[in-house]
PDB file of N, CA and C in Angstrom:
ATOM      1  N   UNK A 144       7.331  11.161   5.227  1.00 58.00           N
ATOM      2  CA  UNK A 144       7.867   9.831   5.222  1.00 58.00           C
ATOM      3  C   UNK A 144       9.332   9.907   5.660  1.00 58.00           C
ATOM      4  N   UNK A 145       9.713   9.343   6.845  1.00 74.00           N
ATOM      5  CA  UNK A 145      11.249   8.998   7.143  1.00 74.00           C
ATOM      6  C   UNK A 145      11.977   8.080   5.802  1.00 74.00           C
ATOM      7  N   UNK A 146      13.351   8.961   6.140  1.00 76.00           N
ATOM      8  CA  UNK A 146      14.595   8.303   5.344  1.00 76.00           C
ATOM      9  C   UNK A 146      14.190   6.916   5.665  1.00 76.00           C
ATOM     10  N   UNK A 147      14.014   5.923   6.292  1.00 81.00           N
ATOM     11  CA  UNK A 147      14.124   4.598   6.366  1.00 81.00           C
ATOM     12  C   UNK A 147      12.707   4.000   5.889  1.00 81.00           C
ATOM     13  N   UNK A 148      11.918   4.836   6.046  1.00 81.00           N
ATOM     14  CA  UNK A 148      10.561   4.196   4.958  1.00 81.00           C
ATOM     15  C   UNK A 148      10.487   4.328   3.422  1.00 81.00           C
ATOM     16  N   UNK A 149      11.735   5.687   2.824  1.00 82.00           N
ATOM     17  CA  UNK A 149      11.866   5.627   1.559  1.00 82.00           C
ATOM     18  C   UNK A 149      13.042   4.392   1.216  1.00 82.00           C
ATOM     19  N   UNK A 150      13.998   4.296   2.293  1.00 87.00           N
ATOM     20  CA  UNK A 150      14.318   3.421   1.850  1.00 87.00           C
ATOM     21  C   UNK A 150      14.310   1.669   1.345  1.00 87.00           C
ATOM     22  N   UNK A 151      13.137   1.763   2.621  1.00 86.00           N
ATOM     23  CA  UNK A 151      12.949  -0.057   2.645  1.00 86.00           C
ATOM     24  C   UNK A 151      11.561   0.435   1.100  1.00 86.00           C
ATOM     25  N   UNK A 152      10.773   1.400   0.445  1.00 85.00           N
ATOM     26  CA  UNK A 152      10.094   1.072  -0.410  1.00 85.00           C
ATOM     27  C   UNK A 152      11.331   0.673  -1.415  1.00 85.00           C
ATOM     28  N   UNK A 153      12.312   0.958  -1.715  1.00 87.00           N
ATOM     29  CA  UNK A 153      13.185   1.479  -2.967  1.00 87.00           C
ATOM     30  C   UNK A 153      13.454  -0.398  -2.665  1.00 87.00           C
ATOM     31  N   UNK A 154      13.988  -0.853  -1.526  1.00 91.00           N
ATOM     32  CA  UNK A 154      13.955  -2.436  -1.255  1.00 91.00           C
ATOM     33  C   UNK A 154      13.655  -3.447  -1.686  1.00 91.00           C
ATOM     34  N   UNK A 155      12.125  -2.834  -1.385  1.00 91.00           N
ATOM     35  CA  UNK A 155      11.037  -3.886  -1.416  1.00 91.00           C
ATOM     36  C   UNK A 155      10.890  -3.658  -3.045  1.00 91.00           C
ATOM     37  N   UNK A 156      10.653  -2.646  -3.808  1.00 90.00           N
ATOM     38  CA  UNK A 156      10.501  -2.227  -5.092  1.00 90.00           C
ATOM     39  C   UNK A 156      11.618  -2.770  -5.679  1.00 90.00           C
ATOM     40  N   UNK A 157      12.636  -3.250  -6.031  1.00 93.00           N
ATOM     41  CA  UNK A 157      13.573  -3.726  -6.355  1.00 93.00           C
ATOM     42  C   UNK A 157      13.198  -4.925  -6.004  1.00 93.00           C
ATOM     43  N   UNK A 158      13.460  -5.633  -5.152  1.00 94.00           N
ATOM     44  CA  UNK A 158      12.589  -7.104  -5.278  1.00 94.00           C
ATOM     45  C   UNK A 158      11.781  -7.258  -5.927  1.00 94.00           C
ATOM     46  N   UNK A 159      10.517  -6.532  -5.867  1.00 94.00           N
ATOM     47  CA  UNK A 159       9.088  -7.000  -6.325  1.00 94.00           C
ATOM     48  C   UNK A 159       9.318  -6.658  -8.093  1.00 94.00           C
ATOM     49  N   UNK A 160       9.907  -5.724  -8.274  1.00 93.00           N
ATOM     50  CA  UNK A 160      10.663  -5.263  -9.674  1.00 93.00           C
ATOM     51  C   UNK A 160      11.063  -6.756 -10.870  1.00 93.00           C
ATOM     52  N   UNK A 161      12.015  -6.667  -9.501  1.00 94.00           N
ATOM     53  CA  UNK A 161      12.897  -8.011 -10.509  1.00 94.00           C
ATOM     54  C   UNK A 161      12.387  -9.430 -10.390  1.00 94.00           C
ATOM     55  N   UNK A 162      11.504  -9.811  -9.280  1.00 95.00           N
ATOM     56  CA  UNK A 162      10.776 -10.836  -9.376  1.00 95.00           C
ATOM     57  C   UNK A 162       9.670 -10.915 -10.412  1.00 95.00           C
ATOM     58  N   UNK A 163       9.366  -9.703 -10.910  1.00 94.00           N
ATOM     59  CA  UNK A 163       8.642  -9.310 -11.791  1.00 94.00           C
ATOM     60  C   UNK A 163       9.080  -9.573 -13.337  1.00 94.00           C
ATOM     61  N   UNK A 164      10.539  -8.951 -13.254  1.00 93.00           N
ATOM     62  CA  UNK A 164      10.738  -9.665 -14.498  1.00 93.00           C
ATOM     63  C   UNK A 164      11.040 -10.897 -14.752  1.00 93.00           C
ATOM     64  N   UNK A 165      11.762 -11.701 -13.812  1.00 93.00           N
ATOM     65  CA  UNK A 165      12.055 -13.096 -13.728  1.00 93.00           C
ATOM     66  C   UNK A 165      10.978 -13.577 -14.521  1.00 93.00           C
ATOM     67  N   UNK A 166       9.471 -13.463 -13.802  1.00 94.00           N
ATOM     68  CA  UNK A 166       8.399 -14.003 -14.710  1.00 94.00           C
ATOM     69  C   UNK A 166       8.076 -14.096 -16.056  1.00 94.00           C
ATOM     70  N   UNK A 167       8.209 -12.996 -16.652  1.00 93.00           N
ATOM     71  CA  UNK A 167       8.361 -12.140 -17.746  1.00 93.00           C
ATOM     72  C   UNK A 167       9.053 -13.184 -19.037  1.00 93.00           C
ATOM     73  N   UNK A 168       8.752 -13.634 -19.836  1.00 91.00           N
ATOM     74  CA  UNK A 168       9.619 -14.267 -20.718  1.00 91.00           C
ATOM     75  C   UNK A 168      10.528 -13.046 -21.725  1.00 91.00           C
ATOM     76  N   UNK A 169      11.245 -14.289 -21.919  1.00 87.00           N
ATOM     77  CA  UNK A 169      12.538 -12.645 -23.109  1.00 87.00           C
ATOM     78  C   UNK A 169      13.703 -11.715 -22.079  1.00 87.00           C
ATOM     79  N   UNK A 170      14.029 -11.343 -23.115  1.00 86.00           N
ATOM     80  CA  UNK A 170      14.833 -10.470 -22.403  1.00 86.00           C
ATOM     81  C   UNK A 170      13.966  -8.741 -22.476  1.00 86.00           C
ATOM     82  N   UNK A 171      14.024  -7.435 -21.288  1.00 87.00           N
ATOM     83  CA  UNK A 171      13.524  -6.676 -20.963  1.00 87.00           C
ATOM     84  C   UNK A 171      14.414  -5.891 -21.298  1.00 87.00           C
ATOM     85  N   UNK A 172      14.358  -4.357 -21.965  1.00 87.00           N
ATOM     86  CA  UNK A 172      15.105  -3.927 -22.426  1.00 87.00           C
ATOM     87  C   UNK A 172      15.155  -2.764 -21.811  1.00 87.00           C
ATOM     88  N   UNK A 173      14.477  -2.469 -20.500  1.00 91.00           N
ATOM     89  CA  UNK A 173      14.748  -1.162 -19.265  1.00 91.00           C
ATOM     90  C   UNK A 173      15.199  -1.173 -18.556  1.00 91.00           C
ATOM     91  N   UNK A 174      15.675  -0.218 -17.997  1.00 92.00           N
ATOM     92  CA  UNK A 174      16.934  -0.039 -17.080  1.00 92.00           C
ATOM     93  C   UNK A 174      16.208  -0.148 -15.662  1.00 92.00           C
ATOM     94  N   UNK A 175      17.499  -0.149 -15.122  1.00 91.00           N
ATOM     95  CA  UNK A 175      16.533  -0.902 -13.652  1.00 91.00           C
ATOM     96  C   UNK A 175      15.871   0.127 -12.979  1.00 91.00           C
ATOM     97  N   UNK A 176      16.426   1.315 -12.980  1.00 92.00           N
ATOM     98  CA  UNK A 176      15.285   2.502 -12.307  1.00 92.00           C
ATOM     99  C   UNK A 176      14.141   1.996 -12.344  1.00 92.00           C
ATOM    100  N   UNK A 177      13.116   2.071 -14.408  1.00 93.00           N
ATOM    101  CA  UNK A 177      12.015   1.722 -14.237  1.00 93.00           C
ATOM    102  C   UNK A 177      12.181   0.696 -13.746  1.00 93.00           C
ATOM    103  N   UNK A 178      12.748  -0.709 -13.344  1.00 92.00           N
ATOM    104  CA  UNK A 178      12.487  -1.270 -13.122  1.00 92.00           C
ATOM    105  C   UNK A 178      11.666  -1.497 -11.202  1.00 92.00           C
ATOM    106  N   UNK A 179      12.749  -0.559 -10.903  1.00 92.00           N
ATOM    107  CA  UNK A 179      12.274  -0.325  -9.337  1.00 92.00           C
ATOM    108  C   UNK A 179      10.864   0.397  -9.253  1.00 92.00           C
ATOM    109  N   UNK A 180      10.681   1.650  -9.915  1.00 93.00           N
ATOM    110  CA  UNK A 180       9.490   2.206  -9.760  1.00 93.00           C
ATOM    111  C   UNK A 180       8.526   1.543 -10.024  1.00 93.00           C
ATOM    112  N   UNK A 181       8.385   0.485 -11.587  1.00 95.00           N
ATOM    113  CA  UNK A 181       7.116  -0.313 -11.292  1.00 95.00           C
ATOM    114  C   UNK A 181       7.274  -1.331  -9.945  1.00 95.00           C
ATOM    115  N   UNK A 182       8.315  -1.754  -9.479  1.00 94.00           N
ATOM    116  CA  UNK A 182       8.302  -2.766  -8.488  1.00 94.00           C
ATOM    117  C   UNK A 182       7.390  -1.909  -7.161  1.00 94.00           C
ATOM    118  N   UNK A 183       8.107  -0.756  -7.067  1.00 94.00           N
ATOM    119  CA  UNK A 183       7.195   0.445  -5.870  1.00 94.00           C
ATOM    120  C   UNK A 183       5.886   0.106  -6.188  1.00 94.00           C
ATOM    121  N   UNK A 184       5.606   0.277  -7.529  1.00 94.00           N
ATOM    122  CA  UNK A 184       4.030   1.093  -7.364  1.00 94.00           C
ATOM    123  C   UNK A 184       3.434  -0.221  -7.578  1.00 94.00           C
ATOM    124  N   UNK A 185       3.539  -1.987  -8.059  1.00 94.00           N
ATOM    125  CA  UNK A 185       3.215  -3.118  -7.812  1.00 94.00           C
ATOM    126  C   UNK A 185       2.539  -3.401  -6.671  1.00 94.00           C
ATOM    127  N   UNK A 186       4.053  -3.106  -5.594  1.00 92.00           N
ATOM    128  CA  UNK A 186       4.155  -3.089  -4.230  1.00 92.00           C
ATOM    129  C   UNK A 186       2.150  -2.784  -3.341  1.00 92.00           C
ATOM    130  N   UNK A 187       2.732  -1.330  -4.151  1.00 91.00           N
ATOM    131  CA  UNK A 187       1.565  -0.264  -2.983  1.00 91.00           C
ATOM    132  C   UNK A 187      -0.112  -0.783  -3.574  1.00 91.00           C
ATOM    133  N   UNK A 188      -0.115  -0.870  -4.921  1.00 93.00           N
ATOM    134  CA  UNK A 188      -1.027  -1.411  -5.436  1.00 93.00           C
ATOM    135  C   UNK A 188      -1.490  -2.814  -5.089  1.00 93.00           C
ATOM    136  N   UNK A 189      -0.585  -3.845  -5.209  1.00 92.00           N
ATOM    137  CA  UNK A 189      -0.765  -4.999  -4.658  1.00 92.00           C
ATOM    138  C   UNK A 189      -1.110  -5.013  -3.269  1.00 92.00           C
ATOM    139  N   UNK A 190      -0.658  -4.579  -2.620  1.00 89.00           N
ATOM    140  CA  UNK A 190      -1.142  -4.596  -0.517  1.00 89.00           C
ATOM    141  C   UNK A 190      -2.601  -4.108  -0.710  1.00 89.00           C
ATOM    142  N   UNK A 191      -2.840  -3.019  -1.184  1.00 91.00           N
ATOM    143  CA  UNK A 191      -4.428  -2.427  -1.474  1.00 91.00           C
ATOM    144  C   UNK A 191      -5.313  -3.365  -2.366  1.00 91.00           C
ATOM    145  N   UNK A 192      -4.400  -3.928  -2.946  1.00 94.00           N
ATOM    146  CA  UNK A 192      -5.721  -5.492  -3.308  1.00 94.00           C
ATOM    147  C   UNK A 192      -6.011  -6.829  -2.166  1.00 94.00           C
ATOM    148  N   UNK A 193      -5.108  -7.050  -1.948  1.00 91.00           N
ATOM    149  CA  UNK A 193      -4.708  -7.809  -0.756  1.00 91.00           C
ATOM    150  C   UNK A 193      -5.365  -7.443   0.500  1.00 91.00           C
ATOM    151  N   UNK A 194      -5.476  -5.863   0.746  1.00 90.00           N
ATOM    152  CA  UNK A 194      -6.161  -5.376   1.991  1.00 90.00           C
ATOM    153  C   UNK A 194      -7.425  -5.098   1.633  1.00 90.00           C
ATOM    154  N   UNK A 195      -7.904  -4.978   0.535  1.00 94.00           N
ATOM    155  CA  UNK A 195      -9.543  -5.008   0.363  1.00 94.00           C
ATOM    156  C   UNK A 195     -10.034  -6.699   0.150  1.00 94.00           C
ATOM    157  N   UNK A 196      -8.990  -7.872  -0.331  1.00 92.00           N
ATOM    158  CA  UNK A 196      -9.502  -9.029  -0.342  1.00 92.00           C
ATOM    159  C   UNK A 196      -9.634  -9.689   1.218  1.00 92.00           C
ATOM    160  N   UNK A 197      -8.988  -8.939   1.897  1.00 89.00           N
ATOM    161  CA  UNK A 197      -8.718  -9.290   3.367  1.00 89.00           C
ATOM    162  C   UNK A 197      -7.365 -10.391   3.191  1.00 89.00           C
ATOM    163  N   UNK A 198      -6.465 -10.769   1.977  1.00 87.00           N
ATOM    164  CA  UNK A 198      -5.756 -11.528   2.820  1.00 87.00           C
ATOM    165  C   UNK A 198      -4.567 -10.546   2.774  1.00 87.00           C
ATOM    166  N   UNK A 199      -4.364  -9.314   3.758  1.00 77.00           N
ATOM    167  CA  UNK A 199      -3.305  -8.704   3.194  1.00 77.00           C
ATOM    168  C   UNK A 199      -2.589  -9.112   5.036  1.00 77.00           C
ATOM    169  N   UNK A 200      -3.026  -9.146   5.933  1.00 80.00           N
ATOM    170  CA  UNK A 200      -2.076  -9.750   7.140  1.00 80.00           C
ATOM    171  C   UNK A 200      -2.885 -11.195   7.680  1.00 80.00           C
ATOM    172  N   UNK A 201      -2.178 -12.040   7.731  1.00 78.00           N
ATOM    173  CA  UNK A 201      -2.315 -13.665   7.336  1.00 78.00           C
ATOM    174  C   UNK A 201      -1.202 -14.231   8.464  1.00 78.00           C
ATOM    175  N   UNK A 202      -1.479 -14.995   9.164  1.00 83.00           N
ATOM    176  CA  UNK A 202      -0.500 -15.977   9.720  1.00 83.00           C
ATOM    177  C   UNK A 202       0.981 -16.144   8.563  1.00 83.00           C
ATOM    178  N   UNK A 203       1.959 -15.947   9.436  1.00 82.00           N
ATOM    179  CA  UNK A 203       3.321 -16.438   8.693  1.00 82.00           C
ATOM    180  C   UNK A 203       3.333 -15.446   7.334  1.00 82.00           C
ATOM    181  N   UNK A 204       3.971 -15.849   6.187  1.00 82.00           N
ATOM    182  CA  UNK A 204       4.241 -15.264   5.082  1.00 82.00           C
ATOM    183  C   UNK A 204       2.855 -14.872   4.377  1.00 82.00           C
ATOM    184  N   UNK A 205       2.654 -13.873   4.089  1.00 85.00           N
ATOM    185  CA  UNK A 205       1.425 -13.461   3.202  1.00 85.00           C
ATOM    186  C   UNK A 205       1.813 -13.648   1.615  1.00 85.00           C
ATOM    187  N   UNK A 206       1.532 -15.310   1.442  1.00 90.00           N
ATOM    188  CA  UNK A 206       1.840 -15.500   0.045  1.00 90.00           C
ATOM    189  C   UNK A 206       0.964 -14.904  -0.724  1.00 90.00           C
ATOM    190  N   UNK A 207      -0.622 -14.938  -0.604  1.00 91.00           N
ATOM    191  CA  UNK A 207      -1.210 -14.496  -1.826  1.00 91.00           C
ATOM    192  C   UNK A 207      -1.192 -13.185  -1.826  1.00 91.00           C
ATOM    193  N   UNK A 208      -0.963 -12.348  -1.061  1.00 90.00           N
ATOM    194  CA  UNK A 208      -0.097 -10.858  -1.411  1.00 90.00           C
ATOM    195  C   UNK A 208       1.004 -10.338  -2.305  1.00 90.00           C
ATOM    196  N   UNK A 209       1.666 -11.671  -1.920  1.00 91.00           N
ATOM    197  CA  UNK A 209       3.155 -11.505  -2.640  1.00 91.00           C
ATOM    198  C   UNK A 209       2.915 -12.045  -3.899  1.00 91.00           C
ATOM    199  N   UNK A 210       2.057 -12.976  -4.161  1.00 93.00           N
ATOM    200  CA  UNK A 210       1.936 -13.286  -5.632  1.00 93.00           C
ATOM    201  C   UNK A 210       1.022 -12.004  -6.165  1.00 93.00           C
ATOM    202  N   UNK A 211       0.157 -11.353  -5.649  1.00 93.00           N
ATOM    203  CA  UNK A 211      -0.838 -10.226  -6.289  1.00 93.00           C
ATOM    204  C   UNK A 211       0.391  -9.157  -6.651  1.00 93.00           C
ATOM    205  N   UNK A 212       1.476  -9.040  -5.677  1.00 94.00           N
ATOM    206  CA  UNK A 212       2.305  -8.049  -6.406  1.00 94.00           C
ATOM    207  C   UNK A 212       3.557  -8.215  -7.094  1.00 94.00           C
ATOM    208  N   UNK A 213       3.857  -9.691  -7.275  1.00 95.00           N
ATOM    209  CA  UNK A 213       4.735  -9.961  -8.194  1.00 95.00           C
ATOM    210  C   UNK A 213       3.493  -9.778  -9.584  1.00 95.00           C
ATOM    211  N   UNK A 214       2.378 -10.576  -9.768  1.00 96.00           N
ATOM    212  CA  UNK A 214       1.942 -10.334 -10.889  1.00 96.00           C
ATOM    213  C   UNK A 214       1.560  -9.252 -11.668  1.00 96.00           C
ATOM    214  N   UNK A 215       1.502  -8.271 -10.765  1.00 96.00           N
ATOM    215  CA  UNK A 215       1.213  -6.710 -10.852  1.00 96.00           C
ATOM    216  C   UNK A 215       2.692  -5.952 -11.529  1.00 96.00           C
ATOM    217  N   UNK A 216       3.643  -6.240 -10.635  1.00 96.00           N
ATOM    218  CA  UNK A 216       4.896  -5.920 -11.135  1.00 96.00           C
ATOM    219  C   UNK A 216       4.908  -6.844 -12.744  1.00 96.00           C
ATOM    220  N   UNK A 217       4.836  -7.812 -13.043  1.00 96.00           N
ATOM    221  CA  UNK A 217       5.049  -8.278 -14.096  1.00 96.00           C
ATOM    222  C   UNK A 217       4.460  -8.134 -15.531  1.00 96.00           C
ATOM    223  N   UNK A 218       3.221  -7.677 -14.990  1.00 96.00           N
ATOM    224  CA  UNK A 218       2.021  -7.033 -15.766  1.00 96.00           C
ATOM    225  C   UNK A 218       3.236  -5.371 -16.530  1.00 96.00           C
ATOM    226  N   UNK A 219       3.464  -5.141 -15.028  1.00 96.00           N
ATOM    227  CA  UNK A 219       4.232  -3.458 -15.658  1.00 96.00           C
ATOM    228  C   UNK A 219       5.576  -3.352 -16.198  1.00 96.00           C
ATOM    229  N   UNK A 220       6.057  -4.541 -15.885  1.00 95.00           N
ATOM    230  CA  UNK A 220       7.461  -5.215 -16.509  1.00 95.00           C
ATOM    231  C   UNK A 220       7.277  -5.005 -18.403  1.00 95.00           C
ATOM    232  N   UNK A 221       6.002  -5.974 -18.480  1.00 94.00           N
ATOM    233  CA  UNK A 221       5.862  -6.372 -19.929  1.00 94.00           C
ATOM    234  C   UNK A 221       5.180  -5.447 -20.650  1.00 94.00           C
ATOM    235  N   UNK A 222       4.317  -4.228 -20.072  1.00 94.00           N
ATOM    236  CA  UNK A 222       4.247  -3.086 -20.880  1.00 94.00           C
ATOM    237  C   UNK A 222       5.069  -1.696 -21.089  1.00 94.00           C
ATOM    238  N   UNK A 223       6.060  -1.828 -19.716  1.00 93.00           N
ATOM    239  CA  UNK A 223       7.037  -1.124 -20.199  1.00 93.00           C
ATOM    240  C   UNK A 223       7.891  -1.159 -20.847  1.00 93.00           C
ATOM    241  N   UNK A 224       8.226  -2.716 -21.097  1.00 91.00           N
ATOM    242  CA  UNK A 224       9.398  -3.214 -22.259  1.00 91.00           C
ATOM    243  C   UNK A 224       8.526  -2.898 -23.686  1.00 91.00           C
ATOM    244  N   UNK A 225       7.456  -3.119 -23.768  1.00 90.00           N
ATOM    245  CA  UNK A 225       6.765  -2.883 -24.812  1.00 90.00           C
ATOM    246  C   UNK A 225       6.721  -1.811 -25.475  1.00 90.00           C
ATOM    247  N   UNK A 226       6.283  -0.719 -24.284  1.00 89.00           N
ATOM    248  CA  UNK A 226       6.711   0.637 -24.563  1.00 89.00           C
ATOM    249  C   UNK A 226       7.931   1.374 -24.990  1.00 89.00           C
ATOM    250  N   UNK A 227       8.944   1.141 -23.968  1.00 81.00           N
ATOM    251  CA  UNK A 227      10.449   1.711 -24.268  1.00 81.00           C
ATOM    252  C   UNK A 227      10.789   1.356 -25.146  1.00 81.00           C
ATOM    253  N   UNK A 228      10.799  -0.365 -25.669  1.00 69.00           N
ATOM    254  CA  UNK A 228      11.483  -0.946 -26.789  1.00 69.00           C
ATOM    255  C   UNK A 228      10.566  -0.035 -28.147  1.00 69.00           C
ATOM    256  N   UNK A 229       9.521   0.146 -27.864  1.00 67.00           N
ATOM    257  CA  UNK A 229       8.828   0.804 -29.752  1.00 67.00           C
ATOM    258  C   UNK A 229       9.531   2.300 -29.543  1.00 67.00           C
ATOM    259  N   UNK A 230       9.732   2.778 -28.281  1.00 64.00           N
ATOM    260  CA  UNK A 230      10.640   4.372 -28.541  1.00 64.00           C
ATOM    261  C   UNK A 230      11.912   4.114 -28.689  1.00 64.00           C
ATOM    262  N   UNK A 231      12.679   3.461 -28.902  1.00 58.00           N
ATOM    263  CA  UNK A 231      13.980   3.303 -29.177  1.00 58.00           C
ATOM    264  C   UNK A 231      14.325   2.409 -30.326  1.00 58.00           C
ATOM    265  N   UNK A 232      13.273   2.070 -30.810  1.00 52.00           N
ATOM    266  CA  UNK A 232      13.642   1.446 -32.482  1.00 52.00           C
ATOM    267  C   UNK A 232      13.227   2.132 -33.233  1.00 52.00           C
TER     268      UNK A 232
END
């Protein structure tokens, strides 16, 4: 993988990350690293749902992609806060 494909994932993972928590009610009590890595692995997971539903390349913006991996990210948002927060109390 080229320097510029790790970088646009770390990007896109950071978006999809924090759009992730936006959703998320409460406040999230992980640091943004995890926050990027679940946004990555949302990301890669979400396109592979999207590309087996067939709507993963679509005229214009591929919204129902982008919602499969914001909800994916948000899904991993709210069990990692779940998680980290019971190891640190």
């Amino acid at each position: 993988m080229a320097v510029t494909g790790i970088i646009s994932a770390v990007i896109v993972g950071l978006v999809i990350g924090v759009l992730g928590r936006l959703v998320v009610p409460g406040r999230q009590n992980i640091p943004i690293w995890l926050t990027v890595v679940i946004g990555v692995v949302a990301a890669l997971i979400g396109t592979a749902i999207a590309t087996v539903l067939g709507v993963a390349s679509t005229r214009g913006v591929d919204w129902i992609e982008l919602i499969i991996q914001i909800a994916l990210a948000a899904v991993g948002v709210a069990f990692a806060a779940g998680q980290y927060g019971r190891r640190r109390s």
